[in-house]
Amino acid sequence: MTFAELGLNPAILSAITACGYTNPTPIQEQSIPLVMAGHDVIATAQTGTGKTAAFVLPALERLTVKSALPGKGPRILVLAPTRELAGQVMESARGYGRGIRPRCGTLLGGMPYREQLRLLSAPVDIIVATPGRLVDHLERGSIRLDRLEMLVLDEADRMLDMGFSEDINKIVSRAPSDRQTVMFTATMGGEISRLAENMLREPKRVELAVRTDSHALIEQRLHVADNLTHKKELLNHLISTAELTRAIIFSATKRDADELSRELSRNGHPAAALHGDMTQMARNKTIERMRRGGIRLLVATDVAARGLDVTGVSHVINFDLPRFAEDYVHRIGRTGRAGATGIAISFASASERNYLERIERFIGKKLPELQIAGHEPTTTLRKPAGRSGGPKKGGVPTGGRFGKPGAGKSGQGTSWGKSAKPAGSAPRNTPRHEPVIEYRSRRPQV
Ligand code: AMP
């Protein structure tokens, strides 16, 4: 199938051609005709499938016909969980809409109101917003949704995970009931089904099999770690190897991201943190610095890094495993982009065994375990029958996980210069005596 066969306006078609796309992706091929026909749609698709264009193109198609309704409110509203994702959707809308020139903009938390109020002071075609800020505008009376024709929820499952369900309900209650609603989600769960039931009218379903196998160019490895100190040793080893040119390191919390990036910087590595406590401007600056090569190691939380598109990332390192298996797939997709190969390395301690099992069930394979000579774990996570495999119990340090420079067994910033080898062949070290960090189960960080 070609884009022309989808019946899109010539102005949109030429923008697609300018992007270099020749054919629609499967999600586009299935969703675009349904959305263009005016149906409510719930689509299961992940980042990287072309899902953004799957709703942006039919939304733009709507805008080729003038609205008969008076007022200034948006005709199309896209809700997205994070500022980064919202920014990318806006960029796509501007790119694919260059021949139509819709009036559009973003309403994002953490950004100044002045510009947003200016945007809303004249009739607007497309608004891409994070739910919290949109509710703020609704409550201030600075936006009305009575002209709304199409509501899109991008990464709806993620918005629910982040606790936006109340905000979404508020927004929906202010939207006209004859609007079209399109929902994209990476996963289908009970909560998503309930949301869909409340929001969609006789929806058409588009289900793309979860692309857990879509990372053929990414080599995935696992390192078992005894504790935090051991994780830091492994990290120091990996970042001292020449094959690592640029890495995104994922930590479980915003605080950990800050502390780890500070520690890496102290040890002479060009590093920075990326998380949701940073202002949008600071986040953009950091991403830009990484793109320009000023940052080699970016320590990020899941939500902040979602949708992050930086080429040349040779490694993704999961310093902490994600709680949600889908996040693992999103994380490793930050490397191996644009046809390049990439390496995704996960550290797992005994307290993360459940997460590891969840990930492996989700991706349908076991992560191959490697060990680094001189840094072998004393812990085993793959239970041989009859062995507990867990590490010794220990206390939780009080001053944060990364607070003490030089606390590592072998010191920080050391280059070991040894290569990794498959687990099983390594001589085992004497047991470590550092306290074992007991990981608390954490809510996903924004
Ligand atoms: P998304 O899943 O929307 O984040 O899109 C993933 C990537 O695919 C983006 O970089 C898009 O620019 C690109 N893309 C979207 N549609 C197509 C297409 N039909 N052909 C080639 N690339 C596409």
Short mmCIF file of N, CA and C in Angstrom, two decimals, residues 257-428:
data_model
loop_
_atom_site.label_atom_id
_atom_site.label_comp_id
_atom_site.label_asym_id
_atom_site.label_seq_id
_atom_site.Cartn_x
_atom_site.Cartn_y
_atom_site.Cartn_z
N ALA A 257 19.59 9.42 39.75
CA ALA A 257 20.13 9.94 38.48
C ALA A 257 21.05 11.12 38.76
N ASP A 258 20.60 12.03 39.64
CA ASP A 258 21.42 13.19 40.00
C ASP A 258 22.72 12.76 40.65
N GLU A 259 22.57 11.87 41.63
CA GLU A 259 23.76 11.50 42.41
C GLU A 259 24.76 10.74 41.56
N LEU A 260 24.25 9.82 40.74
CA LEU A 260 25.16 9.04 39.91
C LEU A 260 25.85 9.93 38.88
N SER A 261 25.12 10.85 38.28
CA SER A 261 25.76 11.70 37.27
C SER A 261 26.79 12.61 37.93
N ARG A 262 26.49 13.08 39.15
CA ARG A 262 27.48 13.90 39.86
C ARG A 262 28.75 13.09 40.14
N GLU A 263 28.53 11.85 40.56
CA GLU A 263 29.68 11.01 40.88
C GLU A 263 30.52 10.73 39.63
N LEU A 264 29.85 10.48 38.53
CA LEU A 264 30.58 10.23 37.29
C LEU A 264 31.35 11.48 36.87
N SER A 265 30.72 12.66 37.00
CA SER A 265 31.39 13.91 36.64
C SER A 265 32.61 14.12 37.53
N ARG A 266 32.40 13.85 38.83
CA ARG A 266 33.53 14.01 39.77
C ARG A 266 34.71 13.15 39.34
N ASN A 267 34.39 12.01 38.75
CA ASN A 267 35.45 11.10 38.34
C ASN A 267 35.95 11.38 36.93
N GLY A 268 35.60 12.54 36.41
CA GLY A 268 36.20 12.99 35.16
C GLY A 268 35.45 12.60 33.89
N HIS A 269 34.22 12.09 34.03
CA HIS A 269 33.47 11.70 32.84
C HIS A 269 32.49 12.81 32.46
N PRO A 270 32.40 13.13 31.16
CA PRO A 270 31.37 14.11 30.77
C PRO A 270 29.98 13.47 30.94
N ALA A 271 29.33 13.79 32.04
CA ALA A 271 28.05 13.14 32.38
C ALA A 271 27.02 14.18 32.78
N ALA A 272 25.76 13.82 32.63
CA ALA A 272 24.68 14.72 33.08
C ALA A 272 23.46 13.87 33.38
N ALA A 273 22.56 14.45 34.17
CA ALA A 273 21.32 13.75 34.51
C ALA A 273 20.18 14.27 33.65
N LEU A 274 19.16 13.44 33.47
CA LEU A 274 17.96 13.86 32.75
C LEU A 274 16.76 13.27 33.50
N HIS A 275 15.99 14.13 34.14
CA HIS A 275 14.81 13.62 34.83
C HIS A 275 13.76 14.70 34.96
N GLY A 276 12.62 14.30 35.45
CA GLY A 276 11.45 15.17 35.43
C GLY A 276 11.45 16.31 36.44
N ASP A 277 12.41 16.34 37.35
CA ASP A 277 12.47 17.48 38.26
C ASP A 277 13.19 18.66 37.62
N MET A 278 13.80 18.40 36.47
CA MET A 278 14.53 19.48 35.79
C MET A 278 13.53 20.31 34.98
N THR A 279 13.80 21.58 34.83
CA THR A 279 12.91 22.39 33.99
C THR A 279 13.02 21.89 32.56
N GLN A 280 12.00 22.21 31.77
CA GLN A 280 12.02 21.77 30.39
C GLN A 280 13.25 22.34 29.68
N MET A 281 13.57 23.59 30.04
CA MET A 281 14.70 24.22 29.36
C MET A 281 15.99 23.46 29.68
N ALA A 282 16.15 23.09 30.95
CA ALA A 282 17.35 22.36 31.35
C ALA A 282 17.40 21.00 30.65
N ARG A 283 16.24 20.36 30.52
CA ARG A 283 16.22 19.05 29.84
C ARG A 283 16.61 19.20 28.38
N ASN A 284 16.02 20.21 27.72
CA ASN A 284 16.33 20.42 26.30
C ASN A 284 17.81 20.69 26.11
N LYS A 285 18.36 21.50 27.02
CA LYS A 285 19.77 21.87 26.92
C LYS A 285 20.65 20.62 27.04
N THR A 286 20.28 19.77 28.02
CA THR A 286 21.05 18.55 28.24
C THR A 286 21.01 17.65 27.01
N ILE A 287 19.80 17.49 26.45
CA ILE A 287 19.66 16.62 25.27
C ILE A 287 20.49 17.19 24.11
N GLU A 288 20.43 18.51 23.98
CA GLU A 288 21.18 19.15 22.91
C GLU A 288 22.69 18.96 23.11
N ARG A 289 23.13 19.08 24.37
CA ARG A 289 24.56 18.88 24.65
C ARG A 289 24.97 17.45 24.31
N MET A 290 24.08 16.52 24.60
CA MET A 290 24.39 15.12 24.28
C MET A 290 24.46 14.95 22.76
N ARG A 291 23.52 15.56 22.07
CA ARG A 291 23.51 15.45 20.60
C ARG A 291 24.81 16.01 20.02
N ARG A 292 25.28 17.11 20.61
CA ARG A 292 26.49 17.76 20.08
C ARG A 292 27.76 17.07 20.55
N GLY A 293 27.65 16.09 21.43
CA GLY A 293 28.82 15.33 21.86
C GLY A 293 29.47 15.84 23.14
N GLY A 294 28.85 16.82 23.80
CA GLY A 294 29.42 17.36 25.04
C GLY A 294 29.17 16.46 26.24
N ILE A 295 28.25 15.52 26.09
CA ILE A 295 27.96 14.59 27.19
C ILE A 295 28.14 13.17 26.66
N ARG A 296 28.93 12.40 27.37
CA ARG A 296 29.12 11.01 26.94
C ARG A 296 28.19 10.08 27.70
N LEU A 297 27.90 10.44 28.93
CA LEU A 297 27.08 9.57 29.78
C LEU A 297 25.86 10.34 30.27
N LEU A 298 24.70 9.90 29.86
CA LEU A 298 23.47 10.56 30.31
C LEU A 298 22.79 9.63 31.30
N VAL A 299 22.58 10.10 32.51
CA VAL A 299 21.92 9.25 33.52
C VAL A 299 20.47 9.68 33.60
N ALA A 300 19.57 8.79 33.23
CA ALA A 300 18.18 9.21 33.02
C ALA A 300 17.21 8.33 33.79
N THR A 301 16.02 8.89 34.02
CA THR A 301 14.91 8.08 34.53
C THR A 301 14.03 7.71 33.33
N ASP A 302 13.17 6.73 33.52
CA ASP A 302 12.38 6.21 32.40
C ASP A 302 11.56 7.27 31.72
N VAL A 303 10.81 8.00 32.53
CA VAL A 303 9.85 8.91 31.93
C VAL A 303 10.55 10.02 31.16
N ALA A 304 11.64 10.54 31.74
CA ALA A 304 12.36 11.63 31.08
C ALA A 304 12.97 11.16 29.77
N ALA A 305 13.37 9.89 29.72
CA ALA A 305 14.08 9.42 28.53
C ALA A 305 13.15 8.82 27.49
N ARG A 306 11.88 8.71 27.81
CA ARG A 306 10.97 8.07 26.89
C ARG A 306 10.87 8.86 25.58
N GLY A 307 11.02 8.18 24.50
CA GLY A 307 10.93 8.86 23.22
C GLY A 307 12.19 9.62 22.85
N LEU A 308 13.16 9.64 23.75
CA LEU A 308 14.40 10.38 23.49
C LEU A 308 15.07 9.84 22.23
N ASP A 309 15.38 10.73 21.32
CA ASP A 309 15.92 10.28 20.04
C ASP A 309 17.28 10.91 19.82
N VAL A 310 18.32 10.25 20.29
CA VAL A 310 19.69 10.73 20.07
C VAL A 310 20.41 9.62 19.32
N THR A 311 20.98 9.97 18.20
CA THR A 311 21.69 8.92 17.44
C THR A 311 23.09 8.76 18.05
N GLY A 312 23.72 7.64 17.71
CA GLY A 312 25.10 7.42 18.15
C GLY A 312 25.21 6.95 19.59
N VAL A 313 24.10 6.47 20.17
CA VAL A 313 24.19 5.92 21.53
C VAL A 313 24.67 4.47 21.40
N SER A 314 25.92 4.23 21.80
CA SER A 314 26.47 2.88 21.61
C SER A 314 25.95 1.92 22.67
N HIS A 315 25.67 2.44 23.87
CA HIS A 315 25.26 1.58 24.97
C HIS A 315 24.06 2.15 25.73
N VAL A 316 23.18 1.25 26.09
CA VAL A 316 22.19 1.58 27.13
C VAL A 316 22.55 0.71 28.32
N ILE A 317 22.69 1.34 29.47
CA ILE A 317 23.04 0.56 30.67
C ILE A 317 21.91 0.71 31.69
N ASN A 318 21.32 -0.41 32.02
CA ASN A 318 20.29 -0.40 33.07
C ASN A 318 20.99 -0.58 34.41
N PHE A 319 21.37 0.56 35.01
CA PHE A 319 22.01 0.49 36.32
C PHE A 319 21.03 -0.16 37.30
N ASP A 320 19.77 0.22 37.17
CA ASP A 320 18.69 -0.45 37.90
C ASP A 320 17.74 -1.01 36.86
N LEU A 321 17.21 -2.18 37.11
CA LEU A 321 16.23 -2.73 36.17
C LEU A 321 14.91 -1.99 36.29
N PRO A 322 14.19 -1.84 35.19
CA PRO A 322 12.89 -1.19 35.30
C PRO A 322 11.85 -2.10 35.95
N ARG A 323 10.89 -1.49 36.59
CA ARG A 323 9.80 -2.28 37.22
C ARG A 323 8.90 -2.87 36.17
N PHE A 324 8.72 -2.13 35.05
CA PHE A 324 7.80 -2.58 34.02
C PHE A 324 8.59 -3.11 32.83
N ALA A 325 8.20 -4.30 32.40
CA ALA A 325 8.96 -4.93 31.31
C ALA A 325 8.92 -4.09 30.04
N GLU A 326 7.80 -3.39 29.81
CA GLU A 326 7.70 -2.55 28.62
C GLU A 326 8.79 -1.48 28.63
N ASP A 327 9.11 -0.98 29.84
CA ASP A 327 10.14 0.05 29.92
C ASP A 327 11.49 -0.48 29.48
N TYR A 328 11.71 -1.77 29.74
CA TYR A 328 12.98 -2.36 29.30
C TYR A 328 13.10 -2.23 27.78
N VAL A 329 12.01 -2.56 27.10
CA VAL A 329 12.03 -2.50 25.63
C VAL A 329 12.22 -1.05 25.17
N HIS A 330 11.54 -0.12 25.85
CA HIS A 330 11.71 1.29 25.48
C HIS A 330 13.16 1.74 25.73
N ARG A 331 13.69 1.34 26.87
CA ARG A 331 15.04 1.77 27.22
C ARG A 331 16.04 1.29 26.17
N ILE A 332 16.01 0.01 25.87
CA ILE A 332 17.07 -0.51 24.99
C ILE A 332 16.91 0.04 23.57
N GLY A 333 15.69 0.49 23.26
CA GLY A 333 15.46 1.10 21.95
C GLY A 333 16.13 2.46 21.79
N ARG A 334 16.74 2.98 22.86
CA ARG A 334 17.48 4.26 22.73
C ARG A 334 18.81 4.03 22.03
N THR A 335 19.25 2.76 21.95
CA THR A 335 20.45 2.47 21.18
C THR A 335 20.03 1.70 19.93
N GLY A 336 20.97 1.41 19.07
CA GLY A 336 20.64 0.65 17.86
C GLY A 336 19.67 1.39 16.98
N ARG A 337 19.73 2.73 16.98
CA ARG A 337 18.79 3.52 16.17
C ARG A 337 19.35 3.75 14.79
N ALA A 338 18.44 4.05 13.91
CA ALA A 338 18.79 4.40 12.52
C ALA A 338 19.74 3.37 11.91
N GLY A 339 19.43 2.09 12.13
CA GLY A 339 20.18 1.02 11.49
C GLY A 339 21.53 0.73 12.13
N ALA A 340 21.91 1.47 13.19
CA ALA A 340 23.19 1.21 13.84
C ALA A 340 23.05 0.06 14.82
N THR A 341 24.17 -0.54 15.18
CA THR A 341 24.10 -1.59 16.20
C THR A 341 24.25 -0.94 17.57
N GLY A 342 23.82 -1.64 18.59
CA GLY A 342 23.92 -1.08 19.93
C GLY A 342 24.04 -2.20 20.94
N ILE A 343 24.46 -1.83 22.14
CA ILE A 343 24.61 -2.81 23.20
C ILE A 343 23.77 -2.36 24.39
N ALA A 344 22.96 -3.26 24.88
CA ALA A 344 22.12 -2.95 26.05
C ALA A 344 22.56 -3.86 27.19
N ILE A 345 23.02 -3.24 28.26
CA ILE A 345 23.55 -4.01 29.38
C ILE A 345 22.69 -3.75 30.62
N SER A 346 22.28 -4.82 31.25
CA SER A 346 21.46 -4.67 32.46
C SER A 346 22.20 -5.20 33.66
N PHE A 347 22.18 -4.43 34.74
CA PHE A 347 22.69 -4.92 36.02
C PHE A 347 21.48 -5.42 36.80
N ALA A 348 21.63 -6.55 37.42
CA ALA A 348 20.53 -7.05 38.25
C ALA A 348 21.07 -7.58 39.56
N SER A 349 20.51 -7.11 40.64
CA SER A 349 20.88 -7.65 41.95
C SER A 349 19.77 -8.60 42.39
N ALA A 350 20.02 -9.30 43.49
CA ALA A 350 19.06 -10.33 43.92
C ALA A 350 17.67 -9.73 44.15
N SER A 351 17.64 -8.50 44.65
CA SER A 351 16.33 -7.91 44.94
C SER A 351 15.60 -7.50 43.67
N GLU A 352 16.27 -7.57 42.54
CA GLU A 352 15.62 -7.23 41.27
C GLU A 352 15.26 -8.49 40.47
N ARG A 353 15.39 -9.63 41.11
CA ARG A 353 15.16 -10.88 40.37
C ARG A 353 13.76 -10.92 39.74
N ASN A 354 12.77 -10.42 40.50
CA ASN A 354 11.41 -10.45 39.95
C ASN A 354 11.30 -9.61 38.68
N TYR A 355 11.96 -8.45 38.72
CA TYR A 355 11.91 -7.59 37.53
C TYR A 355 12.56 -8.29 36.35
N LEU A 356 13.69 -8.96 36.63
CA LEU A 356 14.41 -9.66 35.56
C LEU A 356 13.51 -10.74 34.96
N GLU A 357 12.85 -11.48 35.83
CA GLU A 357 11.99 -12.56 35.33
C GLU A 357 10.85 -11.99 34.48
N ARG A 358 10.31 -10.87 34.94
CA ARG A 358 9.23 -10.21 34.21
C ARG A 358 9.70 -9.79 32.81
N ILE A 359 10.90 -9.20 32.77
CA ILE A 359 11.45 -8.74 31.49
C ILE A 359 11.67 -9.93 30.56
N GLU A 360 12.24 -10.98 31.11
CA GLU A 360 12.56 -12.12 30.26
C GLU A 360 11.29 -12.81 29.75
N ARG A 361 10.26 -12.82 30.59
CA ARG A 361 8.97 -13.37 30.13
C ARG A 361 8.44 -12.51 28.98
N PHE A 362 8.56 -11.19 29.16
CA PHE A 362 8.01 -10.24 28.18
C PHE A 362 8.73 -10.33 26.84
N ILE A 363 10.06 -10.39 26.88
CA ILE A 363 10.80 -10.42 25.61
C ILE A 363 10.94 -11.84 25.08
N GLY A 364 10.52 -12.81 25.89
CA GLY A 364 10.48 -14.19 25.41
C GLY A 364 11.85 -14.83 25.30
N LYS A 365 12.82 -14.31 26.00
CA LYS A 365 14.12 -14.99 26.02
C LYS A 365 14.90 -14.61 27.27
N LYS A 366 15.89 -15.44 27.58
CA LYS A 366 16.76 -15.16 28.72
C LYS A 366 17.87 -14.22 28.26
N LEU A 367 18.18 -13.24 29.09
CA LEU A 367 19.30 -12.36 28.77
C LEU A 367 20.60 -13.12 29.03
N PRO A 368 21.51 -13.14 28.07
CA PRO A 368 22.76 -13.86 28.32
C PRO A 368 23.58 -13.16 29.41
N GLU A 369 24.04 -13.95 30.37
CA GLU A 369 24.78 -13.37 31.50
C GLU A 369 26.27 -13.36 31.22
N LEU A 370 26.88 -12.21 31.40
CA LEU A 370 28.33 -12.08 31.25
C LEU A 370 28.95 -11.70 32.58
N GLN A 371 30.23 -12.01 32.71
CA GLN A 371 30.96 -11.55 33.90
C GLN A 371 32.23 -10.85 33.46
N ILE A 372 32.71 -9.95 34.30
CA ILE A 372 33.94 -9.22 34.01
C ILE A 372 35.02 -9.75 34.95
N ALA A 373 36.13 -10.16 34.37
CA ALA A 373 37.19 -10.76 35.19
C ALA A 373 37.60 -9.81 36.30
N GLY A 374 37.64 -10.31 37.49
CA GLY A 374 37.99 -9.48 38.64
C GLY A 374 36.77 -8.84 39.29
N HIS A 375 35.64 -8.92 38.60
CA HIS A 375 34.42 -8.30 39.15
C HIS A 375 33.25 -9.28 39.10
N GLU A 376 33.55 -10.56 39.28
CA GLU A 376 32.50 -11.56 39.22
C GLU A 376 31.58 -11.40 40.43
N PRO A 377 30.31 -11.71 40.24
CA PRO A 377 29.40 -11.63 41.39
C PRO A 377 29.54 -12.86 42.28
N THR A 378 29.19 -12.70 43.53
CA THR A 378 29.10 -13.89 44.38
C THR A 378 27.65 -14.38 44.40
N THR A 379 26.77 -13.55 43.89
CA THR A 379 25.35 -13.87 43.86
C THR A 379 25.02 -14.61 42.56
N THR A 380 24.07 -15.54 42.64
CA THR A 380 23.54 -16.10 41.40
C THR A 380 22.05 -15.80 41.36
N LEU A 381 21.58 -15.39 40.22
CA LEU A 381 20.15 -15.08 40.11
C LEU A 381 19.37 -16.20 39.47
N ARG A 382 20.06 -16.95 38.63
CA ARG A 382 19.38 -18.09 38.00
C ARG A 382 19.50 -19.25 38.96
N LYS A 383 18.39 -19.55 39.58
CA LYS A 383 18.43 -20.53 40.68
C LYS A 383 18.82 -21.92 40.21
N PRO A 384 20.00 -22.44 40.59
CA PRO A 384 20.20 -23.87 40.42
C PRO A 384 19.37 -24.54 41.51
N ALA A 385 18.82 -25.71 41.23
CA ALA A 385 17.92 -26.34 42.19
C ALA A 385 18.56 -26.42 43.56
N GLY A 386 17.81 -26.03 44.59
CA GLY A 386 18.26 -26.22 45.96
C GLY A 386 19.15 -25.10 46.50
N ARG A 387 19.48 -24.11 45.66
CA ARG A 387 20.32 -23.01 46.18
C ARG A 387 19.51 -21.73 46.30
N SER A 388 19.78 -21.01 47.36
CA SER A 388 18.99 -19.80 47.54
C SER A 388 19.42 -18.71 46.56
N GLY A 389 20.71 -18.60 46.31
CA GLY A 389 21.18 -17.66 45.32
C GLY A 389 21.20 -16.21 45.76
N GLY A 390 20.54 -15.87 46.85
CA GLY A 390 20.48 -14.47 47.26
C GLY A 390 21.72 -14.05 48.03
N PRO A 391 21.95 -12.77 48.07
CA PRO A 391 23.09 -12.27 48.82
C PRO A 391 22.76 -12.17 50.30
N LYS A 392 23.79 -11.85 51.05
CA LYS A 392 23.58 -11.63 52.48
C LYS A 392 22.74 -10.39 52.67
N LYS A 393 21.97 -10.37 53.72
CA LYS A 393 21.16 -9.19 54.00
C LYS A 393 22.04 -8.12 54.64
N GLY A 394 21.68 -6.89 54.38
CA GLY A 394 22.45 -5.82 54.98
C GLY A 394 21.59 -4.59 55.16
N GLY A 395 22.17 -3.54 55.71
CA GLY A 395 21.41 -2.33 55.99
C GLY A 395 21.28 -1.45 54.78
N VAL A 396 20.36 -0.54 54.86
CA VAL A 396 20.19 0.45 53.81
C VAL A 396 20.94 1.70 54.22
N PRO A 397 21.90 2.16 53.42
CA PRO A 397 22.60 3.37 53.81
C PRO A 397 21.65 4.56 53.85
N THR A 398 21.92 5.52 54.70
CA THR A 398 20.96 6.60 54.89
C THR A 398 21.23 7.80 53.99
N GLY A 399 22.44 8.02 53.56
CA GLY A 399 22.76 9.27 52.88
C GLY A 399 22.57 9.22 51.38
N GLY A 400 21.64 8.41 50.84
CA GLY A 400 21.52 8.30 49.40
C GLY A 400 22.47 7.22 48.90
N ARG A 401 22.22 6.77 47.67
CA ARG A 401 22.98 5.63 47.19
C ARG A 401 24.35 6.01 46.66
N PHE A 402 24.50 7.28 46.28
CA PHE A 402 25.74 7.64 45.60
C PHE A 402 26.51 8.71 46.34
N GLY A 403 26.20 8.87 47.62
CA GLY A 403 26.71 10.02 48.35
C GLY A 403 28.19 9.98 48.70
N LYS A 404 28.78 8.79 48.71
CA LYS A 404 30.14 8.74 49.25
C LYS A 404 31.16 8.51 48.16
N PRO A 405 31.92 9.56 47.79
CA PRO A 405 32.93 9.35 46.77
C PRO A 405 33.96 8.34 47.27
N GLY A 406 34.40 7.49 46.36
CA GLY A 406 35.47 6.57 46.71
C GLY A 406 35.03 5.43 47.61
N ALA A 407 33.68 5.25 47.74
CA ALA A 407 33.21 4.19 48.62
C ALA A 407 33.33 2.80 48.00
N GLY A 408 33.56 2.77 46.71
CA GLY A 408 33.60 1.48 46.01
C GLY A 408 34.79 0.64 46.45
N LYS A 409 34.64 -0.65 46.30
CA LYS A 409 35.68 -1.58 46.73
C LYS A 409 37.00 -1.28 46.04
N SER A 410 36.89 -0.96 44.73
CA SER A 410 38.11 -0.71 43.99
C SER A 410 38.28 0.77 43.70
N GLY A 411 37.52 1.61 44.37
CA GLY A 411 37.60 3.04 44.10
C GLY A 411 36.80 3.37 42.87
N GLN A 412 36.62 4.65 42.60
CA GLN A 412 35.83 5.06 41.45
C GLN A 412 36.74 5.53 40.32
N GLY A 413 36.24 5.48 39.14
CA GLY A 413 36.96 6.01 38.00
C GLY A 413 38.16 5.16 37.61
N THR A 414 38.23 3.95 38.12
CA THR A 414 39.35 3.09 37.79
C THR A 414 39.11 2.43 36.44
N SER A 415 40.16 2.31 35.67
CA SER A 415 40.03 1.59 34.43
C SER A 415 40.64 0.20 34.62
N TRP A 416 39.80 -0.80 34.45
CA TRP A 416 40.30 -2.16 34.66
C TRP A 416 40.87 -2.75 33.37
N GLY A 417 40.29 -2.29 32.27
CA GLY A 417 40.81 -2.72 30.97
C GLY A 417 40.69 -4.21 30.72
N LYS A 418 39.73 -4.86 31.38
CA LYS A 418 39.55 -6.30 31.10
C LYS A 418 38.24 -6.49 30.38
N SER A 419 38.18 -7.54 29.62
CA SER A 419 36.97 -7.71 28.84
C SER A 419 36.00 -8.65 29.54
N ALA A 420 34.75 -8.51 29.13
CA ALA A 420 33.71 -9.35 29.72
C ALA A 420 33.79 -10.74 29.15
N LYS A 421 33.41 -11.70 29.91
CA LYS A 421 33.37 -13.07 29.39
C LYS A 421 32.09 -13.74 29.87
N PRO A 422 31.65 -14.76 29.15
CA PRO A 422 30.39 -15.38 29.54
C PRO A 422 30.48 -15.94 30.95
N ALA A 423 29.33 -15.87 31.64
CA ALA A 423 29.28 -16.38 33.01
C ALA A 423 29.54 -17.87 33.00
N GLY A 424 30.06 -18.34 34.10
CA GLY A 424 30.24 -19.78 34.21
C GLY A 424 31.71 -20.15 34.15
N SER A 425 32.50 -19.41 33.35
CA SER A 425 33.90 -19.77 33.19
C SER A 425 34.80 -19.00 34.15
N ALA A 426 34.22 -18.06 34.88
CA ALA A 426 35.06 -17.16 35.67
C ALA A 426 35.42 -17.76 37.02
N PRO A 427 36.64 -17.49 37.47
CA PRO A 427 36.94 -17.85 38.86
C PRO A 427 36.13 -16.97 39.77
N ARG A 428 35.65 -17.48 40.86
CA ARG A 428 34.79 -16.68 41.71
C ARG A 428 35.62 -15.92 42.73
#
